[in-house]
mmCIF file of C-alpha atoms and ligand atoms in Angstrom:
data_model
loop_
_atom_site.group_PDB
_atom_site.id
_atom_site.type_symbol
_atom_site.label_atom_id
_atom_site.label_comp_id
_atom_site.label_asym_id
_atom_site.label_seq_id
_atom_site.Cartn_x
_atom_site.Cartn_y
_atom_site.Cartn_z
ATOM 1 C CA UNK G 1366 -14.384 33.874 9.124
ATOM 2 C CA UNK G 1367 -12.428 30.719 8.521
ATOM 3 C CA UNK G 1368 -11.643 29.230 5.157
ATOM 4 C CA UNK G 1369 -11.383 25.458 5.031
ATOM 5 C CA UNK G 1370 -10.639 22.858 2.354
ATOM 6 C CA UNK G 1371 -11.492 19.209 1.816
ATOM 7 C CA UNK G 1372 -9.753 16.538 -0.228
ATOM 8 C CA UNK G 1373 -10.414 12.826 -0.711
ATOM 9 C CA UNK G 1374 -7.309 10.733 -1.253
ATOM 10 C CA UNK G 1375 -6.156 7.141 -1.828
ATOM 11 C CA UNK G 1376 -8.629 4.444 -2.869
ATOM 12 C CA UNK G 1377 -12.173 5.802 -3.095
ATOM 13 C CA UNK G 1378 -14.655 4.464 -0.562
ATOM 14 C CA UNK G 1379 -18.457 4.540 -0.364
ATOM 15 C CA UNK G 1380 -19.365 7.232 2.159
ATOM 16 C CA UNK G 1381 -16.680 9.716 1.114
ATOM 17 C CA UNK G 1382 -19.461 11.858 -0.400
ATOM 18 C CA UNK G 1383 -21.388 11.694 2.864
ATOM 19 C CA UNK G 1384 -18.253 12.958 4.638
ATOM 20 C CA UNK G 1385 -17.804 15.829 2.145
ATOM 21 C CA UNK G 1386 -21.437 16.768 2.652
ATOM 22 C CA UNK G 1387 -21.256 16.704 6.450
ATOM 23 C CA UNK G 1388 -18.024 18.728 6.615
ATOM 24 C CA UNK G 1389 -19.391 21.289 4.167
ATOM 25 C CA UNK G 1390 -22.763 21.737 5.868
ATOM 26 C CA UNK G 1391 -21.240 21.954 9.348
ATOM 27 C CA UNK G 1392 -18.616 24.464 8.154
ATOM 28 C CA UNK G 1393 -21.300 26.544 6.425
ATOM 29 C CA UNK G 1394 -23.250 26.452 9.671
ATOM 30 C CA UNK G 1395 -20.340 28.398 11.237
ATOM 31 C CA UNK G 1396 -20.239 30.713 8.185
ATOM 32 C CA UNK G 1397 -16.906 29.339 7.033
ATOM 33 C CA UNK G 1398 -15.947 29.297 3.377
ATOM 34 C CA UNK G 1399 -15.385 25.787 1.975
ATOM 35 C CA UNK G 1400 -13.426 24.635 -1.039
ATOM 36 C CA UNK G 1401 -12.742 21.101 -2.291
ATOM 37 C CA UNK G 1402 -9.481 20.134 -3.976
ATOM 38 C CA UNK G 1403 -10.007 17.836 -6.956
ATOM 39 C CA UNK G 1404 -8.278 14.447 -7.254
ATOM 40 C CA UNK G 1405 -6.648 14.278 -3.828
ATOM 41 C CA UNK G 1406 -3.257 15.866 -3.271
ATOM 42 C CA UNK G 1407 -2.945 16.457 -7.045
ATOM 43 C CA UNK G 1408 -5.623 19.154 -6.843
ATOM 44 C CA UNK G 1409 -3.849 20.734 -3.901
ATOM 45 C CA UNK G 1410 -0.478 20.853 -5.671
ATOM 46 C CA UNK G 1411 -2.063 22.140 -8.908
ATOM 47 C CA UNK G 1412 -4.459 24.594 -7.229
ATOM 48 C CA UNK G 1413 -7.306 22.714 -8.872
ATOM 49 C CA UNK G 1414 -10.327 23.243 -6.639
ATOM 50 C CA UNK G 1415 -14.019 24.065 -6.528
ATOM 51 C CA UNK G 1416 -16.121 26.115 -4.136
ATOM 52 C CA UNK G 1417 -18.445 23.948 -2.084
ATOM 53 C CA UNK G 1418 -21.829 25.216 -0.960
ATOM 54 C CA UNK G 1419 -25.014 23.573 0.188
ATOM 55 C CA UNK G 1420 -26.099 23.162 -3.423
ATOM 56 C CA UNK G 1421 -22.876 21.296 -4.390
ATOM 57 C CA UNK G 1422 -23.421 18.712 -1.659
ATOM 58 C CA UNK G 1423 -27.166 18.383 -2.098
ATOM 59 C CA UNK G 1424 -28.198 14.736 -2.507
ATOM 60 C CA UNK G 1425 -24.656 13.337 -2.714
ATOM 61 C CA UNK G 1426 -25.018 11.276 0.491
ATOM 62 C CA UNK G 1427 -26.346 8.272 -1.406
ATOM 63 C CA UNK G 1428 -23.653 8.035 -4.061
ATOM 64 C CA UNK G 1429 -20.477 5.929 -4.030
ATOM 65 C CA UNK G 1430 -17.153 7.350 -5.194
ATOM 66 C CA UNK G 1431 -16.415 10.994 -4.431
ATOM 67 C CA UNK G 1432 -17.554 14.195 -6.161
ATOM 68 C CA UNK G 1433 -14.042 15.571 -5.568
ATOM 69 C CA UNK G 1434 -12.449 12.526 -7.238
ATOM 70 C CA UNK G 1435 -9.772 10.599 -5.431
ATOM 71 C CA UNK G 1436 -6.279 9.812 -6.609
ATOM 72 C CA UNK G 1437 -2.815 8.804 -5.639
ATOM 73 C CA UNK G 1438 -0.193 11.536 -5.981
ATOM 74 C CA UNK G 1439 3.426 10.457 -6.259
ATOM 75 C CA UNK G 1440 4.702 14.059 -6.039
ATOM 76 C CA UNK G 1441 3.672 14.107 -2.386
ATOM 77 C CA UNK G 1442 6.296 11.454 -1.677
ATOM 78 C CA UNK G 1443 9.108 13.679 -2.936
ATOM 79 C CA UNK G 1444 10.734 16.217 -0.564
ATOM 80 C CA UNK G 1445 9.320 19.125 -2.610
ATOM 81 C CA UNK G 1446 5.694 17.903 -2.721
ATOM 82 C CA UNK G 1447 4.639 18.591 0.892
ATOM 83 C CA UNK G 1448 6.453 21.960 0.849
ATOM 84 C CA UNK G 1449 4.552 23.010 -2.268
ATOM 85 C CA UNK G 1450 1.295 21.750 -0.718
ATOM 86 C CA UNK G 1451 1.892 23.909 2.375
ATOM 87 C CA UNK G 1452 2.697 26.912 0.159
ATOM 88 C CA UNK G 1453 -0.559 26.529 -1.781
ATOM 89 C CA UNK G 1454 -2.575 26.187 1.439
ATOM 90 C CA UNK G 1455 -0.989 29.414 2.748
ATOM 91 C CA UNK G 1456 -1.554 31.246 -0.558
ATOM 92 C CA UNK G 1457 -5.217 30.256 -0.558
ATOM 93 C CA UNK G 1458 -5.536 31.265 3.125
ATOM 94 C CA UNK G 1459 -6.756 27.838 4.176
ATOM 95 C CA UNK G 1460 -7.076 27.638 7.964
ATOM 96 C CA UNK G 1461 -7.849 23.943 8.053
ATOM 97 C CA UNK G 1462 -7.550 21.098 5.562
ATOM 98 C CA UNK G 1463 -9.800 18.049 6.001
ATOM 99 C CA UNK G 1464 -8.260 14.892 4.532
ATOM 100 C CA UNK G 1465 -10.593 11.959 3.928
ATOM 101 C CA UNK G 1466 -8.464 8.900 3.209
ATOM 102 C CA UNK G 1467 -6.415 6.058 4.622
ATOM 103 C CA UNK G 1468 -3.194 5.956 6.597
ATOM 104 C CA UNK G 1469 -1.162 6.791 3.458
ATOM 105 C CA UNK G 1470 -3.131 10.005 3.008
ATOM 106 C CA UNK G 1471 -2.490 10.823 6.671
ATOM 107 C CA UNK G 1472 1.255 10.278 6.144
ATOM 108 C CA UNK G 1473 0.922 12.916 3.418
ATOM 109 C CA UNK G 1474 -0.767 15.241 5.934
ATOM 110 C CA UNK G 1475 2.056 14.665 8.430
ATOM 111 C CA UNK G 1476 4.597 15.530 5.735
ATOM 112 C CA UNK G 1477 2.850 18.878 5.089
ATOM 113 C CA UNK G 1478 2.513 19.788 8.791
ATOM 114 C CA UNK G 1479 6.094 21.018 9.484
ATOM 115 C CA UNK G 1480 5.750 23.553 6.639
ATOM 116 C CA UNK G 1481 2.196 24.738 7.330
ATOM 117 C CA UNK G 1482 0.864 27.066 10.018
ATOM 118 C CA UNK G 1483 -2.732 25.911 9.593
ATOM 119 C CA UNK G 1484 -4.401 22.756 10.814
ATOM 120 C CA UNK G 1485 -5.087 19.369 9.222
ATOM 121 C CA UNK G 1486 -7.838 17.025 10.424
ATOM 122 C CA UNK G 1487 -8.216 13.479 9.121
ATOM 123 C CA UNK G 1488 -11.304 11.350 8.551
ATOM 124 C CA UNK G 1489 -10.709 7.606 7.988
ATOM 125 C CA UNK G 1490 -12.053 6.816 4.519
ATOM 126 C CA UNK G 1491 -11.035 3.489 3.007
ATOM 127 C CA UNK G 1492 -12.767 0.171 2.405
ATOM 128 C CA UNK G 1493 -9.790 -1.699 3.916
ATOM 129 C CA UNK G 1494 -10.360 -0.729 7.570
ATOM 130 C CA UNK G 1495 -6.589 -0.525 7.972
ATOM 131 C CA UNK G 1496 -6.426 2.688 9.999
ATOM 132 C CA UNK G 1497 -5.349 2.605 13.625
ATOM 133 C CA UNK G 1498 -7.537 4.463 16.123
ATOM 134 C CA UNK G 1499 -11.020 3.738 14.813
ATOM 135 C CA UNK G 1500 -13.046 0.541 14.961
ATOM 136 C CA UNK G 1501 -14.353 1.142 11.487
ATOM 137 C CA UNK G 1502 -13.414 3.273 8.506
ATOM 138 C CA UNK G 1503 -15.888 4.963 6.163
ATOM 139 C CA UNK G 1504 -16.583 2.507 3.312
ATOM 140 C CA UNK G 1505 -15.766 -0.720 5.140
ATOM 141 C CA UNK G 1506 -19.375 -1.682 5.922
ATOM 142 C CA UNK G 1507 -20.444 -1.215 2.295
ATOM 143 C CA UNK G 1508 -17.455 -3.198 1.002
ATOM 144 C CA UNK G 1509 -18.357 -6.105 3.303
ATOM 145 C CA UNK G 1510 -21.958 -6.082 2.106
ATOM 146 C CA UNK G 1511 -20.807 -6.058 -1.514
ATOM 147 C CA UNK G 1512 -18.411 -8.950 -0.876
ATOM 148 C CA UNK G 1513 -21.127 -10.916 0.962
ATOM 149 C CA UNK G 1514 -23.543 -10.481 -1.901
ATOM 150 C CA UNK G 1515 -20.965 -11.773 -4.391
ATOM 151 C CA UNK G 1516 -19.771 -14.673 -2.197
ATOM 152 C CA UNK G 1517 -23.366 -15.824 -1.575
ATOM 153 C CA UNK G 1518 -23.878 -16.009 -5.338
ATOM 154 C CA UNK G 1519 -20.631 -17.922 -5.788
ATOM 155 C CA UNK G 1520 -21.798 -20.319 -3.040
ATOM 156 C CA UNK G 1521 -24.903 -21.123 -5.116
ATOM 157 C CA UNK G 1522 -22.680 -22.269 -7.973
ATOM 158 C CA UNK G 1523 -20.343 -24.062 -5.570
ATOM 159 C CA UNK G 1524 -23.372 -25.950 -4.184
ATOM 160 C CA UNK G 1525 -24.758 -26.762 -7.603
ATOM 161 C CA UNK G 1526 -21.448 -28.119 -8.934
ATOM 162 C CA UNK G 1527 -20.013 -29.520 -5.686
ATOM 163 C CA UNK G 1528 -17.031 -27.357 -6.222
ATOM 164 C CA UNK G 1529 -14.438 -25.603 -4.144
ATOM 165 C CA UNK G 1530 -14.075 -21.868 -4.670
ATOM 166 C CA UNK G 1531 -11.236 -19.576 -3.724
ATOM 167 C CA UNK G 1532 -12.726 -16.068 -3.546
ATOM 168 C CA UNK G 1533 -10.207 -13.255 -3.444
ATOM 169 C CA UNK G 1534 -11.354 -10.083 -1.714
ATOM 170 C CA UNK G 1535 -9.632 -6.709 -1.385
ATOM 171 C CA UNK G 1536 -7.889 -5.369 1.682
ATOM 172 C CA UNK G 1537 -4.411 -4.480 0.470
ATOM 173 C CA UNK G 1538 -2.234 -5.679 3.329
ATOM 174 C CA UNK G 1539 -5.020 -6.087 5.831
ATOM 175 C CA UNK G 1540 -7.373 -9.036 6.421
ATOM 176 C CA UNK G 1541 -10.461 -7.263 7.802
ATOM 177 C CA UNK G 1542 -12.586 -7.526 4.641
ATOM 178 C CA UNK G 1543 -11.630 -11.202 4.269
ATOM 179 C CA UNK G 1544 -12.440 -12.038 7.896
ATOM 180 C CA UNK G 1545 -15.715 -10.133 8.155
ATOM 181 C CA UNK G 1546 -17.041 -11.433 4.837
ATOM 182 C CA UNK G 1547 -15.894 -14.996 5.667
ATOM 183 C CA UNK G 1548 -17.757 -14.824 8.992
ATOM 184 C CA UNK G 1549 -20.881 -13.407 7.375
ATOM 185 C CA UNK G 1550 -20.904 -15.952 4.540
ATOM 186 C CA UNK G 1551 -20.093 -18.974 6.680
ATOM 187 C CA UNK G 1552 -16.943 -19.621 4.658
ATOM 188 C CA UNK G 1553 -15.079 -22.822 5.469
ATOM 189 C CA UNK G 1554 -11.688 -21.115 5.420
ATOM 190 C CA UNK G 1555 -10.259 -17.635 5.535
ATOM 191 C CA UNK G 1556 -6.733 -16.761 4.492
ATOM 192 C CA UNK G 1557 -5.094 -13.481 5.420
ATOM 193 C CA UNK G 1558 -1.515 -12.435 5.983
ATOM 194 C CA UNK G 1559 -1.957 -11.862 9.703
ATOM 195 C CA UNK G 1560 -2.514 -15.559 10.418
ATOM 196 C CA UNK G 1561 0.307 -16.984 8.299
ATOM 197 C CA UNK G 1562 3.632 -17.659 10.019
ATOM 198 C CA UNK G 1563 5.060 -19.971 7.449
ATOM 199 C CA UNK G 1564 3.367 -20.148 4.054
ATOM 200 C CA UNK G 1565 4.441 -23.704 3.178
ATOM 201 C CA UNK G 1566 3.144 -25.234 6.397
ATOM 202 C CA UNK G 1567 0.002 -23.077 6.180
ATOM 203 C CA UNK G 1568 -0.732 -24.398 2.674
ATOM 204 C CA UNK G 1569 -0.073 -27.973 3.801
ATOM 205 C CA UNK G 1570 -2.569 -27.557 6.661
ATOM 206 C CA UNK G 1571 -5.065 -26.035 4.254
ATOM 207 C CA UNK G 1572 -4.714 -28.921 1.799
ATOM 208 C CA UNK G 1573 -5.134 -31.589 4.464
ATOM 209 C CA UNK G 1574 -8.217 -29.783 5.856
ATOM 210 C CA UNK G 1575 -9.745 -29.726 2.380
ATOM 211 C CA UNK G 1576 -8.886 -33.400 1.747
ATOM 212 C CA UNK G 1577 -10.471 -34.351 5.058
ATOM 213 C CA UNK G 1578 -13.613 -32.359 4.331
ATOM 214 C CA UNK G 1579 -13.912 -33.816 0.838
ATOM 215 C CA UNK G 1580 -13.494 -37.379 2.104
ATOM 216 C CA UNK G 1581 -16.077 -36.817 4.859
ATOM 217 C CA UNK G 1582 -18.606 -35.123 2.637
ATOM 218 C CA UNK G 1583 -17.830 -35.005 -1.047
ATOM 219 C CA UNK G 1584 -21.098 -33.265 -1.890
ATOM 220 C CA UNK G 1585 -20.543 -30.254 0.295
ATOM 221 C CA UNK G 1586 -19.481 -26.958 -1.244
ATOM 222 C CA UNK G 1587 -16.396 -25.352 0.199
ATOM 223 C CA UNK G 1588 -15.603 -21.637 0.113
ATOM 224 C CA UNK G 1589 -12.202 -20.192 0.927
ATOM 225 C CA UNK G 1590 -12.037 -16.418 1.332
ATOM 226 C CA UNK G 1591 -8.573 -15.143 0.445
ATOM 227 C CA UNK G 1592 -7.330 -11.619 1.205
ATOM 228 C CA UNK G 1593 -5.388 -10.147 -1.694
ATOM 229 C CA UNK G 1594 -1.593 -10.344 -1.236
ATOM 230 C CA UNK G 1595 -1.979 -12.813 1.646
ATOM 231 C CA UNK G 1596 0.036 -15.458 -0.188
ATOM 232 C CA UNK G 1597 2.960 -15.307 -2.550
ATOM 233 C CA UNK G 1598 0.832 -17.158 -5.133
ATOM 234 C CA UNK G 1599 -2.248 -15.854 -6.929
ATOM 235 C CA UNK G 1600 -5.819 -17.009 -6.257
ATOM 236 C CA UNK G 1601 -5.708 -18.893 -9.582
ATOM 237 C CA UNK G 1602 -2.444 -20.632 -8.685
ATOM 238 C CA UNK G 1603 -3.886 -21.612 -5.295
ATOM 239 C CA UNK G 1604 -7.034 -23.053 -6.874
ATOM 240 C CA UNK G 1605 -4.924 -25.065 -9.355
ATOM 241 C CA UNK G 1606 -2.816 -26.385 -6.495
ATOM 242 C CA UNK G 1607 -5.930 -27.407 -4.552
ATOM 243 C CA UNK G 1608 -7.432 -29.054 -7.657
ATOM 244 C CA UNK G 1609 -4.272 -31.057 -8.336
ATOM 245 C CA UNK G 1610 -3.378 -32.035 -4.785
ATOM 246 C CA UNK G 1611 -6.930 -32.756 -3.574
ATOM 247 C CA UNK G 1612 -8.162 -34.175 -6.875
ATOM 248 C CA UNK G 1613 -11.262 -31.999 -6.883
ATOM 249 C CA UNK G 1614 -12.685 -29.254 -9.055
ATOM 250 C CA UNK G 1615 -11.588 -25.889 -7.664
ATOM 251 C CA UNK G 1616 -12.115 -22.425 -9.168
ATOM 252 C CA UNK G 1617 -10.932 -18.964 -8.333
ATOM 253 C CA UNK G 1618 -13.072 -15.828 -8.363
ATOM 254 C CA UNK G 1619 -11.513 -12.411 -7.888
ATOM 255 C CA UNK G 1620 -14.017 -9.823 -6.722
ATOM 256 C CA UNK G 1621 -11.757 -6.841 -7.487
ATOM 257 C CA UNK G 1622 -13.041 -3.316 -7.955
ATOM 258 C CA UNK G 1623 -16.735 -4.085 -7.509
ATOM 259 C CA UNK G 1624 -15.955 -3.893 -3.772
ATOM 260 C CA UNK G 1625 -14.922 -0.236 -3.971
ATOM 261 C CA UNK G 1626 -18.075 1.186 -5.545
ATOM 262 C CA UNK G 1627 -21.785 1.281 -4.946
ATOM 263 C CA UNK G 1628 -24.197 3.278 -2.900
ATOM 264 C CA UNK G 1629 -23.022 3.438 0.731
ATOM 265 C CA UNK G 1630 -24.990 1.381 3.248
ATOM 266 C CA UNK G 1631 -26.686 3.182 6.156
ATOM 267 C CA UNK G 1632 -23.799 2.410 8.535
ATOM 268 C CA UNK G 1633 -21.281 4.190 6.291
ATOM 269 C CA UNK G 1634 -23.553 7.173 5.625
ATOM 270 C CA UNK G 1635 -24.165 7.656 9.335
ATOM 271 C CA UNK G 1636 -20.522 7.134 10.333
ATOM 272 C CA UNK G 1637 -19.333 9.588 7.658
ATOM 273 C CA UNK G 1638 -21.894 12.170 8.744
ATOM 274 C CA UNK G 1639 -20.940 11.851 12.413
ATOM 275 C CA UNK G 1640 -17.221 12.044 11.676
ATOM 276 C CA UNK G 1641 -17.696 14.981 9.287
ATOM 277 C CA UNK G 1642 -19.561 17.045 11.878
ATOM 278 C CA UNK G 1643 -17.067 16.078 14.587
ATOM 279 C CA UNK G 1644 -14.100 16.995 12.373
ATOM 280 C CA UNK G 1645 -15.398 20.537 11.891
ATOM 281 C CA UNK G 1646 -16.063 20.853 15.621
ATOM 282 C CA UNK G 1647 -12.462 19.774 16.288
ATOM 283 C CA UNK G 1648 -11.230 22.482 13.909
ATOM 284 C CA UNK G 1649 -13.372 24.994 15.787
ATOM 285 C CA UNK G 1650 -11.767 23.866 19.066
ATOM 286 C CA UNK G 1651 -8.389 24.196 17.350
ATOM 287 C CA UNK G 1652 -7.400 20.566 17.966
ATOM 288 C CA UNK G 1653 -4.441 20.054 15.689
ATOM 289 C CA UNK G 1654 -3.255 17.200 13.480
ATOM 290 C CA UNK G 1655 -5.716 14.580 14.668
ATOM 291 C CA UNK G 1656 -7.938 12.016 13.025
ATOM 292 C CA UNK G 1657 -11.481 11.668 14.280
ATOM 293 C CA UNK G 1658 -12.626 8.078 14.673
ATOM 294 C CA UNK G 1659 -15.105 5.964 16.590
ATOM 295 C CA UNK G 1660 -14.223 3.381 19.218
ATOM 296 C CA UNK G 1661 -16.709 1.343 21.211
ATOM 297 C CA UNK G 1662 -19.473 3.602 19.952
ATOM 298 C CA UNK G 1663 -17.780 6.831 21.056
ATOM 299 C CA UNK G 1664 -16.126 9.553 19.006
ATOM 300 C CA UNK G 1665 -12.375 9.678 19.633
ATOM 301 C CA UNK G 1666 -9.359 11.569 18.357
ATOM 302 C CA UNK G 1667 -5.996 10.042 17.472
ATOM 303 C CA UNK G 1668 -2.829 11.919 16.447
ATOM 304 C CA UNK G 1669 -2.507 11.602 12.660
ATOM 305 C CA UNK G 1670 1.035 10.335 13.191
ATOM 306 C CA UNK G 1671 -0.335 7.277 15.037
ATOM 307 C CA UNK G 1672 -2.899 6.186 12.473
ATOM 308 C CA UNK G 1673 -0.576 3.729 10.763
ATOM 309 C CA UNK G 1674 0.335 1.611 13.799
ATOM 310 C CA UNK G 1675 -0.416 -1.950 12.737
ATOM 311 C CA UNK G 1676 0.058 -3.868 15.995
ATOM 312 C CA UNK G 1677 -3.205 -2.734 17.511
ATOM 313 C CA UNK G 1678 -5.098 -3.618 14.338
ATOM 314 C CA UNK G 1679 -3.534 -7.064 14.160
ATOM 315 C CA UNK G 1680 -4.623 -7.701 17.747
ATOM 316 C CA UNK G 1681 -8.196 -6.688 16.886
ATOM 317 C CA UNK G 1682 -8.177 -8.936 13.867
ATOM 318 C CA UNK G 1683 -6.971 -12.011 15.775
ATOM 319 C CA UNK G 1684 -9.551 -11.310 18.505
ATOM 320 C CA UNK G 1685 -12.221 -11.265 15.821
ATOM 321 C CA UNK G 1686 -11.107 -14.650 14.497
ATOM 322 C CA UNK G 1687 -11.198 -16.104 17.981
ATOM 323 C CA UNK G 1688 -14.606 -14.625 18.762
ATOM 324 C CA UNK G 1689 -16.087 -16.340 15.747
ATOM 325 C CA UNK G 1690 -14.337 -19.619 16.330
ATOM 326 C CA UNK G 1691 -11.955 -19.544 13.409
ATOM 327 C CA UNK G 1692 -8.779 -21.179 14.604
ATOM 328 C CA UNK G 1693 -5.494 -19.541 13.737
ATOM 329 C CA UNK G 1694 -4.988 -21.634 10.646
ATOM 330 C CA UNK G 1695 -8.022 -19.830 9.231
ATOM 331 C CA UNK G 1696 -10.274 -22.861 9.482
ATOM 332 C CA UNK G 1697 -13.558 -22.673 11.331
ATOM 333 C CA UNK G 1698 -13.560 -25.068 14.271
ATOM 334 C CA UNK G 1699 -16.007 -27.945 13.943
ATOM 335 C CA UNK G 1700 -18.587 -28.399 16.670
HETATM 336 P P1 LIG U 2698 -4.570 5.472 1.540
HETATM 337 O O1 LIG U 2698 -4.691 6.884 1.972
HETATM 338 O O2 LIG U 2698 -5.898 4.874 1.193
HETATM 339 O O3 LIG U 2698 -3.772 4.640 2.519
HETATM 340 P P2 LIG U 2698 -2.258 5.547 -0.252
HETATM 341 O O4 LIG U 2698 -1.373 4.779 0.656
HETATM 342 O O5 LIG U 2698 -2.207 5.217 -1.704
HETATM 343 O O6 LIG U 2698 -3.798 5.457 0.136
HETATM 344 O O7 LIG U 2698 -1.891 7.088 -0.061
HETATM 345 C C1 LIG U 2698 -2.621 8.097 -0.755
HETATM 346 C C2 LIG U 2698 -1.720 9.241 -1.071
HETATM 347 O O8 LIG U 2698 -1.180 9.798 0.138
HETATM 348 C C3 LIG U 2698 -0.480 8.895 -1.900
HETATM 349 O O9 LIG U 2698 -0.742 8.826 -3.285
HETATM 350 C C4 LIG U 2698 0.405 10.086 -1.597
HETATM 351 O O10 LIG U 2698 -0.007 11.223 -2.321
HETATM 352 C C5 LIG U 2698 0.104 10.341 -0.103
HETATM 353 N N1 LIG U 2698 1.119 9.646 0.692
HETATM 354 C C6 LIG U 2698 1.162 8.350 1.063
HETATM 355 N N2 LIG U 2698 2.267 8.072 1.776
HETATM 356 C C7 LIG U 2698 2.959 9.226 1.860
HETATM 357 C C8 LIG U 2698 4.187 9.609 2.472
HETATM 358 N N3 LIG U 2698 4.948 8.740 3.145
HETATM 359 N N4 LIG U 2698 4.584 10.916 2.349
HETATM 360 C C9 LIG U 2698 3.831 11.802 1.692
HETATM 361 N N5 LIG U 2698 2.658 11.502 1.096
HETATM 362 C C10 LIG U 2698 2.215 10.242 1.169
#
């Protein structure tokens, strides 16, 4: 009989519970013993864990967050952290560790690997969609829906007051949430790091596009979706700059943590369930140190060490902008 462990790490994402459930039920199906480390790598280092059985995962599929708690763990970034993690895994006789998290969590897994005889399998769980090797991460679809809901409401106020809004969405260093929610909300502009070569000239282009739009139709609302950290200035500073330079009322709204929570949408529940089952099957086949993802509708595996390659993601993101007719200055082309 195998003994396996699960941890959820990094920013929590809706659908992590669905992944825990699927891994647990599939492992139990093979008569494996399952434990869950609490609070990400912290639980692993501190031997803080719980036994998982079918009762523990009953009816968790519909809840956001993670029953195992998620956390960041700075000790894992020290030379001793991964060695201790490997020691604990060996002491507890864990044959395979399932890590549900983002590329940072997978870097943690890669740091453990040289010291650990067992296996580690990754499942992409983050709202940011910033993991190479999968078209979509668990939590991304829900985060988009949450952002859309909020931006639509902001648009109502923008319409009523003939105002410009800068809406900041999450995404850490990646523009996927900004782009997908901008497309879905019909935003007039999207700003993310991937499309900015030179910030000063980008801002100048943005300001002249706004001025032009305002002069052509002063009664039209105007929504700019801004990815966090895309600019060196804050969303509030940008809205003040727009207000001053374009002589128009402009407000900033920062969506923040509401995008991380909430009941997962069907797409995330189904993706997490598929990836959870597949991850256990990969462990059974003894495939080592891979992440399971989905590309073009098919399950795929990617070496954990390659999950943080950004070039491929940037290409995908630019393709997406082009597909939906945003030009590379972030502005939707007029027909
Ligand atoms: P995400 O997994 O969502 O990308 P983070 O980047 O915050 O989130 O990473 C989550 C955790 O993974 C960190 O708190 C740390 O414990 C571990 N981790 C990240 N990078 C490394 C690294 N280079 N070496 C070891 N552990 C890491």
